[in-house]
Amino acid sequence: MKSYRKELWFETKQRRELLQITPQIETCIHESGVKEGLVLVNAMHITASVFINDNESGLHNDFKRWLEKLAPEKPYSQYQHNGVEDNADAHLKRTIMGREVVVAVTDGRLDFGPWEEIFYGEFDGNRRKRVLVKIIGE
Amino acid sequence: MKSYRKELWFETKQRRELLQITPQIETCIHESGVKEGLVLVNAMHITASVFINDNESGLHNDFKRWLEKLAPEKPYSQYQHNGVEDNADAHLKRTIMGREVVVAVTDGRLDFGPWEEIFYGEFDGNRRKRVLVKIIGE
Amino acid sequence: MKSYRKELWFETKQRRELLQITPQIETCIHESGVKEGLVLVNAMHITASVFINDNESGLHNDFKRWLEKLAPEKPYSQYQHNGVEDNADAHLKRTIMGREVVVAVTDGRLDFGPWEEIFYGEFDGNRRKRVLVKIIGE
């Protein structure tokens, strides 16, 4: 069994951003030499997500507006977690979007349907944060 | 290490349906010959889900009503993604329900608690769509 | 390839509780002898979750209040699943929080970011329920 590990770093300019990271994950699979196996891609921070959906900017705006409705940022005082921090909403938003994805590796590539793309979802940005890529297989 | 891959195809008659697929996944595990490992089951489309819950029709109606409350289909104009498409709500509903499940394979079987069943959740149906089953182990 | 399996049992005193279980998972990894691989941790019951977030009691209260807003317990009559049962809300809450986590094992340890901790989320407690830990790797 082979295993491979890499950290990807991101620093967004806005509090909330959705970044397409499929090419970086494809590169990791190529570097790993794994032909058949699984790749785990997870946010290493608890106010960020990794998820799979469509690379369409209108939909990304829909996601942001929808998350703001389900877990509003303000007023900050509505959350006990806020005080020293102001990011309670980011913990909730990341919960909706998910921490991680597990994707099949087949024939040395991401085994994806026609529109699947991997995204890093940042909900408390403006600082350096990490995604972990772990691949196991043969 | 063994690996196994299969696509399962579905075409629902309604826009939204929840289909129990546990027996098909058990068959895949049997075909794979894997006794100890992990099985990944994921929707290959970004308006559908794979999730684990109870096989109870009242609860399934609750899920559908609840998803409609959290991410309503109409009015279509509330979502930027709609225009050529009308399925923005399906992307959001699938996000709540999840893209994938990872289940332990133990002694050649799904390692499940007493009421766990695997479902395909369709939120934009009336066309052929796929689920990927990937099994790794020994 | 090595594989390892263990069930962890929990019985909460309240209907809803969030329990930090990171040390038990670390112990499982140590017992497994796996140095590089993946650990799957999942609720074996469909009214409970396993998730990763921050070990901060204010945030945990925020999670509980937020879940109650998105999927209220009462009135029981709002859910078709209730009748013999009264736990439809617990099925929905667990869906938001997630059934499972998959975590990388690197150098014989949980490969975690700075604040990641694993939690068992109970939404229909007062009885003995289980979490499954499955580890594969080398």
PDB file of N, CA and C in Angstrom, chain B residues 16-99:
ATOM      1  N   ARG B  16     -38.050  14.755  -7.034  1.00  0.00           N
ATOM      2  CA  ARG B  16     -37.386  14.385  -5.772  1.00  0.00           C
ATOM      3  C   ARG B  16     -37.822  12.997  -5.324  1.00  0.00           C
ATOM      4  N   GLU B  17     -36.858  12.110  -5.119  1.00  0.00           N
ATOM      5  CA  GLU B  17     -37.153  10.772  -4.609  1.00  0.00           C
ATOM      6  C   GLU B  17     -35.992  10.285  -3.754  1.00  0.00           C
ATOM      7  N   LEU B  18     -36.330   9.452  -2.774  1.00  0.00           N
ATOM      8  CA  LEU B  18     -35.309   8.821  -1.940  1.00  0.00           C
ATOM      9  C   LEU B  18     -35.395   7.315  -2.170  1.00  0.00           C
ATOM     10  N   LEU B  19     -34.307   6.723  -2.683  1.00  0.00           N
ATOM     11  CA  LEU B  19     -34.306   5.296  -3.025  1.00  0.00           C
ATOM     12  C   LEU B  19     -33.354   4.523  -2.118  1.00  0.00           C
ATOM     13  N   GLN B  20     -33.851   3.451  -1.530  1.00  0.00           N
ATOM     14  CA  GLN B  20     -32.994   2.604  -0.694  1.00  0.00           C
ATOM     15  C   GLN B  20     -32.105   1.753  -1.591  1.00  0.00           C
ATOM     16  N   ILE B  21     -30.795   1.809  -1.382  1.00  0.00           N
ATOM     17  CA  ILE B  21     -29.874   1.078  -2.265  1.00  0.00           C
ATOM     18  C   ILE B  21     -28.954   0.125  -1.505  1.00  0.00           C
ATOM     19  N   THR B  22     -29.279  -0.181  -0.250  1.00  0.00           N
ATOM     20  CA  THR B  22     -28.405  -1.056   0.548  1.00  0.00           C
ATOM     21  C   THR B  22     -28.129  -2.389  -0.143  1.00  0.00           C
ATOM     22  N   PRO B  23     -29.130  -3.081  -0.722  1.00  0.00           N
ATOM     23  CA  PRO B  23     -28.835  -4.396  -1.310  1.00  0.00           C
ATOM     24  C   PRO B  23     -27.832  -4.328  -2.467  1.00  0.00           C
ATOM     25  N   GLN B  24     -27.934  -3.252  -3.278  1.00  0.00           N
ATOM     26  CA  GLN B  24     -26.971  -3.126  -4.377  1.00  0.00           C
ATOM     27  C   GLN B  24     -25.540  -2.962  -3.845  1.00  0.00           C
ATOM     28  N   ILE B  25     -25.398  -2.240  -2.724  1.00  0.00           N
ATOM     29  CA  ILE B  25     -24.039  -2.037  -2.173  1.00  0.00           C
ATOM     30  C   ILE B  25     -23.528  -3.346  -1.565  1.00  0.00           C
ATOM     31  N   GLU B  26     -24.402  -4.092  -0.916  1.00  0.00           N
ATOM     32  CA  GLU B  26     -24.000  -5.418  -0.392  1.00  0.00           C
ATOM     33  C   GLU B  26     -23.512  -6.312  -1.537  1.00  0.00           C
ATOM     34  N   THR B  27     -24.221  -6.259  -2.667  1.00  0.00           N
ATOM     35  CA  THR B  27     -23.810  -7.066  -3.827  1.00  0.00           C
ATOM     36  C   THR B  27     -22.424  -6.653  -4.319  1.00  0.00           C
ATOM     37  N   CYS B  28     -22.172  -5.351  -4.360  1.00  0.00           N
ATOM     38  CA  CYS B  28     -20.841  -4.864  -4.770  1.00  0.00           C
ATOM     39  C   CYS B  28     -19.757  -5.418  -3.845  1.00  0.00           C
ATOM     40  N   ILE B  29     -20.018  -5.391  -2.542  1.00  0.00           N
ATOM     41  CA  ILE B  29     -19.010  -5.872  -1.590  1.00  0.00           C
ATOM     42  C   ILE B  29     -18.746  -7.360  -1.830  1.00  0.00           C
ATOM     43  N   HIS B  30     -19.810  -8.108  -2.052  1.00  0.00           N
ATOM     44  CA  HIS B  30     -19.651  -9.529  -2.340  1.00  0.00           C
ATOM     45  C   HIS B  30     -18.807  -9.730  -3.604  1.00  0.00           C
ATOM     46  N   GLU B  31     -19.128  -8.975  -4.661  1.00  0.00           N
ATOM     47  CA  GLU B  31     -18.375  -9.102  -5.920  1.00  0.00           C
ATOM     48  C   GLU B  31     -16.901  -8.728  -5.771  1.00  0.00           C
ATOM     49  N   SER B  32     -16.646  -7.761  -4.867  1.00  0.00           N
ATOM     50  CA  SER B  32     -15.266  -7.259  -4.715  1.00  0.00           C
ATOM     51  C   SER B  32     -14.341  -8.270  -4.064  1.00  0.00           C
ATOM     52  N   GLY B  33     -14.914  -9.184  -3.285  1.00  0.00           N
ATOM     53  CA  GLY B  33     -14.079 -10.110  -2.527  1.00  0.00           C
ATOM     54  C   GLY B  33     -13.376  -9.485  -1.338  1.00  0.00           C
ATOM     55  N   VAL B  34     -13.650  -8.204  -1.063  1.00  0.00           N
ATOM     56  CA  VAL B  34     -13.007  -7.535   0.076  1.00  0.00           C
ATOM     57  C   VAL B  34     -13.672  -7.974   1.377  1.00  0.00           C
ATOM     58  N   LYS B  35     -12.847  -8.396   2.336  1.00  0.00           N
ATOM     59  CA  LYS B  35     -13.357  -8.822   3.641  1.00  0.00           C
ATOM     60  C   LYS B  35     -13.206  -7.728   4.691  1.00  0.00           C
ATOM     61  N   GLU B  36     -12.103  -6.975   4.623  1.00  0.00           N
ATOM     62  CA  GLU B  36     -11.835  -5.886   5.565  1.00  0.00           C
ATOM     63  C   GLU B  36     -11.405  -4.668   4.778  1.00  0.00           C
ATOM     64  N   GLY B  37     -12.129  -3.565   4.943  1.00  0.00           N
ATOM     65  CA  GLY B  37     -11.767  -2.371   4.195  1.00  0.00           C
ATOM     66  C   GLY B  37     -12.792  -1.273   4.341  1.00  0.00           C
ATOM     67  N   LEU B  38     -12.857  -0.422   3.331  1.00  0.00           N
ATOM     68  CA  LEU B  38     -13.798   0.701   3.320  1.00  0.00           C
ATOM     69  C   LEU B  38     -14.529   0.714   1.984  1.00  0.00           C
ATOM     70  N   VAL B  39     -15.810   1.063   2.034  1.00  0.00           N
ATOM     71  CA  VAL B  39     -16.561   1.300   0.798  1.00  0.00           C
ATOM     72  C   VAL B  39     -17.013   2.758   0.780  1.00  0.00           C
ATOM     73  N   LEU B  40     -16.694   3.421  -0.335  1.00  0.00           N
ATOM     74  CA  LEU B  40     -17.157   4.781  -0.608  1.00  0.00           C
ATOM     75  C   LEU B  40     -18.326   4.691  -1.575  1.00  0.00           C
ATOM     76  N   VAL B  41     -19.432   5.343  -1.231  1.00  0.00           N
ATOM     77  CA  VAL B  41     -20.592   5.405  -2.124  1.00  0.00           C
ATOM     78  C   VAL B  41     -20.920   6.878  -2.315  1.00  0.00           C
ATOM     79  N   ASN B  42     -20.806   7.390  -3.541  1.00  0.00           N
ATOM     80  CA  ASN B  42     -21.046   8.823  -3.755  1.00  0.00           C
ATOM     81  C   ASN B  42     -21.889   9.069  -4.988  1.00  0.00           C
ATOM     82  N   ALA B  43     -22.715  10.116  -4.886  1.00  0.00           N
ATOM     83  CA  ALA B  43     -23.404  10.621  -6.066  1.00  0.00           C
ATOM     84  C   ALA B  43     -22.355  11.173  -7.027  1.00  0.00           C
ATOM     85  N   MET B  44     -22.502  10.871  -8.326  1.00  0.00           N
ATOM     86  CA  MET B  44     -21.586  11.432  -9.324  1.00  0.00           C
ATOM     87  C   MET B  44     -22.152  12.729  -9.906  1.00  0.00           C
ATOM     88  N   HIS B  45     -23.312  13.138  -9.423  1.00  0.00           N
ATOM     89  CA  HIS B  45     -23.982  14.344  -9.924  1.00  0.00           C
ATOM     90  C   HIS B  45     -24.184  15.290  -8.738  1.00  0.00           C
ATOM     91  N   ILE B  46     -24.175  16.587  -9.030  1.00  0.00           N
ATOM     92  CA  ILE B  46     -24.086  17.576  -7.971  1.00  0.00           C
ATOM     93  C   ILE B  46     -25.447  18.094  -7.516  1.00  0.00           C
ATOM     94  N   THR B  47     -26.503  17.408  -7.995  1.00  0.00           N
ATOM     95  CA  THR B  47     -27.860  17.691  -7.518  1.00  0.00           C
ATOM     96  C   THR B  47     -28.488  16.427  -6.932  1.00  0.00           C
ATOM     97  N   ALA B  48     -27.631  15.520  -6.445  1.00  0.00           N
ATOM     98  CA  ALA B  48     -28.105  14.275  -5.840  1.00  0.00           C
ATOM     99  C   ALA B  48     -27.204  13.942  -4.655  1.00  0.00           C
ATOM    100  N   SER B  49     -27.692  13.084  -3.776  1.00  0.00           N
ATOM    101  CA  SER B  49     -26.988  12.726  -2.544  1.00  0.00           C
ATOM    102  C   SER B  49     -26.891  11.223  -2.372  1.00  0.00           C
ATOM    103  N   VAL B  50     -25.947  10.800  -1.559  1.00  0.00           N
ATOM    104  CA  VAL B  50     -25.986   9.468  -0.951  1.00  0.00           C
ATOM    105  C   VAL B  50     -25.899   9.696   0.542  1.00  0.00           C
ATOM    106  N   PHE B  51     -26.816   9.103   1.281  1.00  0.00           N
ATOM    107  CA  PHE B  51     -26.823   9.318   2.735  1.00  0.00           C
ATOM    108  C   PHE B  51     -27.326   8.064   3.437  1.00  0.00           C
ATOM    109  N   ILE B  52     -27.135   8.046   4.749  1.00  0.00           N
ATOM    110  CA  ILE B  52     -27.563   6.910   5.577  1.00  0.00           C
ATOM    111  C   ILE B  52     -28.578   7.401   6.591  1.00  0.00           C
ATOM    112  N   ASN B  53     -29.737   6.732   6.627  1.00  0.00           N
ATOM    113  CA  ASN B  53     -30.721   7.018   7.658  1.00  0.00           C
ATOM    114  C   ASN B  53     -31.704   5.859   7.723  1.00  0.00           C
ATOM    115  N   ASP B  54     -32.895   6.130   8.175  1.00  0.00           N
ATOM    116  CA  ASP B  54     -33.896   5.108   8.483  1.00  0.00           C
ATOM    117  C   ASP B  54     -34.777   4.852   7.257  1.00  0.00           C
ATOM    118  N   ASN B  55     -35.152   3.593   7.027  1.00  0.00           N
ATOM    119  CA  ASN B  55     -36.028   3.248   5.905  1.00  0.00           C
ATOM    120  C   ASN B  55     -37.487   3.309   6.361  1.00  0.00           C
ATOM    121  N   GLU B  56     -37.971   4.548   6.591  1.00  0.00           N
ATOM    122  CA  GLU B  56     -39.324   4.733   7.130  1.00  0.00           C
ATOM    123  C   GLU B  56     -39.987   5.847   6.317  1.00  0.00           C
ATOM    124  N   SER B  57     -41.098   5.529   5.682  1.00  0.00           N
ATOM    125  CA  SER B  57     -41.688   6.446   4.701  1.00  0.00           C
ATOM    126  C   SER B  57     -42.167   7.762   5.329  1.00  0.00           C
ATOM    127  N   GLY B  58     -42.639   7.723   6.575  1.00  0.00           N
ATOM    128  CA  GLY B  58     -43.036   8.961   7.241  1.00  0.00           C
ATOM    129  C   GLY B  58     -41.842   9.894   7.389  1.00  0.00           C
ATOM    130  N   LEU B  59     -40.709   9.339   7.810  1.00  0.00           N
ATOM    131  CA  LEU B  59     -39.494  10.145   7.942  1.00  0.00           C
ATOM    132  C   LEU B  59     -39.048  10.695   6.592  1.00  0.00           C
ATOM    133  N   HIS B  60     -39.186   9.905   5.544  1.00  0.00           N
ATOM    134  CA  HIS B  60     -38.778  10.393   4.213  1.00  0.00           C
ATOM    135  C   HIS B  60     -39.636  11.584   3.792  1.00  0.00           C
ATOM    136  N   ASN B  61     -40.923  11.544   4.098  1.00  0.00           N
ATOM    137  CA  ASN B  61     -41.765  12.717   3.829  1.00  0.00           C
ATOM    138  C   ASN B  61     -41.321  13.903   4.670  1.00  0.00           C
ATOM    139  N   ASP B  62     -40.937  13.641   5.925  1.00  0.00           N
ATOM    140  CA  ASP B  62     -40.418  14.727   6.780  1.00  0.00           C
ATOM    141  C   ASP B  62     -39.170  15.345   6.159  1.00  0.00           C
ATOM    142  N   PHE B  63     -38.260  14.487   5.678  1.00  0.00           N
ATOM    143  CA  PHE B  63     -37.040  14.997   5.032  1.00  0.00           C
ATOM    144  C   PHE B  63     -37.404  15.909   3.860  1.00  0.00           C
ATOM    145  N   LYS B  64     -38.331  15.471   3.016  1.00  0.00           N
ATOM    146  CA  LYS B  64     -38.670  16.261   1.819  1.00  0.00           C
ATOM    147  C   LYS B  64     -39.284  17.610   2.196  1.00  0.00           C
ATOM    148  N   ARG B  65     -40.176  17.620   3.177  1.00  0.00           N
ATOM    149  CA  ARG B  65     -40.812  18.872   3.602  1.00  0.00           C
ATOM    150  C   ARG B  65     -39.791  19.802   4.243  1.00  0.00           C
ATOM    151  N   TRP B  66     -38.904  19.221   5.031  1.00  0.00           N
ATOM    152  CA  TRP B  66     -37.875  19.995   5.737  1.00  0.00           C
ATOM    153  C   TRP B  66     -36.891  20.617   4.750  1.00  0.00           C
ATOM    154  N   LEU B  67     -36.458  19.855   3.763  1.00  0.00           N
ATOM    155  CA  LEU B  67     -35.537  20.387   2.748  1.00  0.00           C
ATOM    156  C   LEU B  67     -36.205  21.493   1.944  1.00  0.00           C
ATOM    157  N   GLU B  68     -37.505  21.339   1.698  1.00  0.00           N
ATOM    158  CA  GLU B  68     -38.225  22.366   0.958  1.00  0.00           C
ATOM    159  C   GLU B  68     -38.299  23.660   1.765  1.00  0.00           C
ATOM    160  N   LYS B  69     -38.325  23.531   3.088  1.00  0.00           N
ATOM    161  CA  LYS B  69     -38.346  24.709   3.961  1.00  0.00           C
ATOM    162  C   LYS B  69     -36.971  25.385   3.997  1.00  0.00           C
ATOM    163  N   LEU B  70     -35.918  24.583   4.104  1.00  0.00           N
ATOM    164  CA  LEU B  70     -34.562  25.139   4.203  1.00  0.00           C
ATOM    165  C   LEU B  70     -34.059  25.672   2.864  1.00  0.00           C
ATOM    166  N   ALA B  71     -34.470  25.031   1.773  1.00  0.00           N
ATOM    167  CA  ALA B  71     -33.971  25.417   0.433  1.00  0.00           C
ATOM    168  C   ALA B  71     -35.100  25.258  -0.571  1.00  0.00           C
ATOM    169  N   PRO B  72     -36.052  26.200  -0.600  1.00  0.00           N
ATOM    170  CA  PRO B  72     -37.246  26.049  -1.439  1.00  0.00           C
ATOM    171  C   PRO B  72     -36.935  26.057  -2.941  1.00  0.00           C
ATOM    172  N   GLU B  73     -37.706  25.246  -3.659  1.00  0.00           N
ATOM    173  CA  GLU B  73     -37.525  25.192  -5.116  1.00  0.00           C
ATOM    174  C   GLU B  73     -37.932  26.513  -5.777  1.00  0.00           C
ATOM    175  N   LYS B  74     -39.068  27.079  -5.308  1.00  0.00           N
ATOM    176  CA  LYS B  74     -39.635  28.270  -5.940  1.00  0.00           C
ATOM    177  C   LYS B  74     -39.738  29.418  -4.959  1.00  0.00           C
ATOM    178  N   PRO B  75     -39.762  30.663  -5.411  1.00  0.00           N
ATOM    179  CA  PRO B  75     -39.681  31.087  -6.814  1.00  0.00           C
ATOM    180  C   PRO B  75     -38.286  30.847  -7.400  1.00  0.00           C
ATOM    181  N   TYR B  76     -38.237  30.418  -8.642  1.00  0.00           N
ATOM    182  CA  TYR B  76     -36.955  30.151  -9.297  1.00  0.00           C
ATOM    183  C   TYR B  76     -36.055  31.378  -9.317  1.00  0.00           C
ATOM    184  N   SER B  77     -36.703  32.561  -9.376  1.00  0.00           N
ATOM    185  CA  SER B  77     -35.928  33.798  -9.528  1.00  0.00           C
ATOM    186  C   SER B  77     -35.106  34.169  -8.297  1.00  0.00           C
ATOM    187  N   GLN B  78     -35.321  33.469  -7.175  1.00  0.00           N
ATOM    188  CA  GLN B  78     -34.552  33.805  -5.978  1.00  0.00           C
ATOM    189  C   GLN B  78     -33.095  33.358  -6.078  1.00  0.00           C
ATOM    190  N   TYR B  79     -32.766  32.522  -7.072  1.00  0.00           N
ATOM    191  CA  TYR B  79     -31.407  31.992  -7.198  1.00  0.00           C
ATOM    192  C   TYR B  79     -30.759  32.488  -8.479  1.00  0.00           C
ATOM    193  N   GLN B  80     -29.526  32.994  -8.382  1.00  0.00           N
ATOM    194  CA  GLN B  80     -28.779  33.443  -9.568  1.00  0.00           C
ATOM    195  C   GLN B  80     -28.482  32.294 -10.525  1.00  0.00           C
ATOM    196  N   HIS B  81     -28.334  31.080  -9.955  1.00  0.00           N
ATOM    197  CA  HIS B  81     -27.989  29.925 -10.805  1.00  0.00           C
ATOM    198  C   HIS B  81     -29.101  29.616 -11.802  1.00  0.00           C
ATOM    199  N   ASN B  82     -30.338  29.931 -11.431  1.00  0.00           N
ATOM    200  CA  ASN B  82     -31.454  29.645 -12.334  1.00  0.00           C
ATOM    201  C   ASN B  82     -31.488  30.642 -13.495  1.00  0.00           C
ATOM    202  N   GLY B  83     -32.002  30.155 -14.617  1.00  0.00           N
ATOM    203  CA  GLY B  83     -32.032  30.984 -15.832  1.00  0.00           C
ATOM    204  C   GLY B  83     -32.182  29.981 -16.939  1.00  0.00           C
ATOM    205  N   VAL B  84     -31.045  29.518 -17.475  1.00  0.00           N
ATOM    206  CA  VAL B  84     -31.096  28.339 -18.340  1.00  0.00           C
ATOM    207  C   VAL B  84     -31.577  27.143 -17.495  1.00  0.00           C
ATOM    208  N   GLU B  85     -31.080  27.053 -16.268  1.00  0.00           N
ATOM    209  CA  GLU B  85     -31.427  25.948 -15.369  1.00  0.00           C
ATOM    210  C   GLU B  85     -32.533  26.378 -14.394  1.00  0.00           C
ATOM    211  N   ASP B  86     -33.157  25.387 -13.734  1.00  0.00           N
ATOM    212  CA  ASP B  86     -34.126  25.704 -12.685  1.00  0.00           C
ATOM    213  C   ASP B  86     -33.856  24.875 -11.424  1.00  0.00           C
ATOM    214  N   ASN B  87     -32.595  24.420 -11.276  1.00  0.00           N
ATOM    215  CA  ASN B  87     -32.321  23.435 -10.226  1.00  0.00           C
ATOM    216  C   ASN B  87     -31.397  23.905  -9.104  1.00  0.00           C
ATOM    217  N   ALA B  88     -31.299  25.224  -8.908  1.00  0.00           N
ATOM    218  CA  ALA B  88     -30.416  25.719  -7.843  1.00  0.00           C
ATOM    219  C   ALA B  88     -30.772  25.086  -6.503  1.00  0.00           C
ATOM    220  N   ASP B  89     -32.089  24.946  -6.239  1.00  0.00           N
ATOM    221  CA  ASP B  89     -32.497  24.359  -4.955  1.00  0.00           C
ATOM    222  C   ASP B  89     -31.951  22.951  -4.783  1.00  0.00           C
ATOM    223  N   ALA B  90     -31.807  22.209  -5.877  1.00  0.00           N
ATOM    224  CA  ALA B  90     -31.324  20.830  -5.794  1.00  0.00           C
ATOM    225  C   ALA B  90     -29.858  20.793  -5.342  1.00  0.00           C
ATOM    226  N   HIS B  91     -29.065  21.788  -5.771  1.00  0.00           N
ATOM    227  CA  HIS B  91     -27.672  21.883  -5.315  1.00  0.00           C
ATOM    228  C   HIS B  91     -27.616  22.124  -3.802  1.00  0.00           C
ATOM    229  N   LEU B  92     -28.544  22.938  -3.297  1.00  0.00           N
ATOM    230  CA  LEU B  92     -28.551  23.247  -1.865  1.00  0.00           C
ATOM    231  C   LEU B  92     -29.061  22.053  -1.060  1.00  0.00           C
ATOM    232  N   LYS B  93     -30.135  21.433  -1.553  1.00  0.00           N
ATOM    233  CA  LYS B  93     -30.686  20.270  -0.851  1.00  0.00           C
ATOM    234  C   LYS B  93     -29.649  19.152  -0.753  1.00  0.00           C
ATOM    235  N   ARG B  94     -28.920  18.930  -1.850  1.00  0.00           N
ATOM    236  CA  ARG B  94     -27.922  17.873  -1.811  1.00  0.00           C
ATOM    237  C   ARG B  94     -26.801  18.215  -0.815  1.00  0.00           C
ATOM    238  N   THR B  95     -26.514  19.497  -0.654  1.00  0.00           N
ATOM    239  CA  THR B  95     -25.481  19.900   0.297  1.00  0.00           C
ATOM    240  C   THR B  95     -25.890  19.527   1.720  1.00  0.00           C
ATOM    241  N   ILE B  96     -27.158  19.766   2.068  1.00  0.00           N
ATOM    242  CA  ILE B  96     -27.647  19.377   3.401  1.00  0.00           C
ATOM    243  C   ILE B  96     -27.545  17.856   3.597  1.00  0.00           C
ATOM    244  N   MET B  97     -27.959  17.103   2.594  1.00  0.00           N
ATOM    245  CA  MET B  97     -28.033  15.639   2.750  1.00  0.00           C
ATOM    246  C   MET B  97     -26.684  14.957   2.566  1.00  0.00           C
ATOM    247  N   GLY B  98     -25.741  15.604   1.883  1.00  0.00           N
ATOM    248  CA  GLY B  98     -24.400  15.042   1.735  1.00  0.00           C
ATOM    249  C   GLY B  98     -24.178  14.347   0.396  1.00  0.00           C
ATOM    250  N   ARG B  99     -22.945  14.430  -0.098  1.00  0.00           N
ATOM    251  CA  ARG B  99     -22.588  13.805  -1.383  1.00  0.00           C
ATOM    252  C   ARG B  99     -22.313  12.320  -1.271  1.00  0.00           C
TER     253      ARG B  99
END
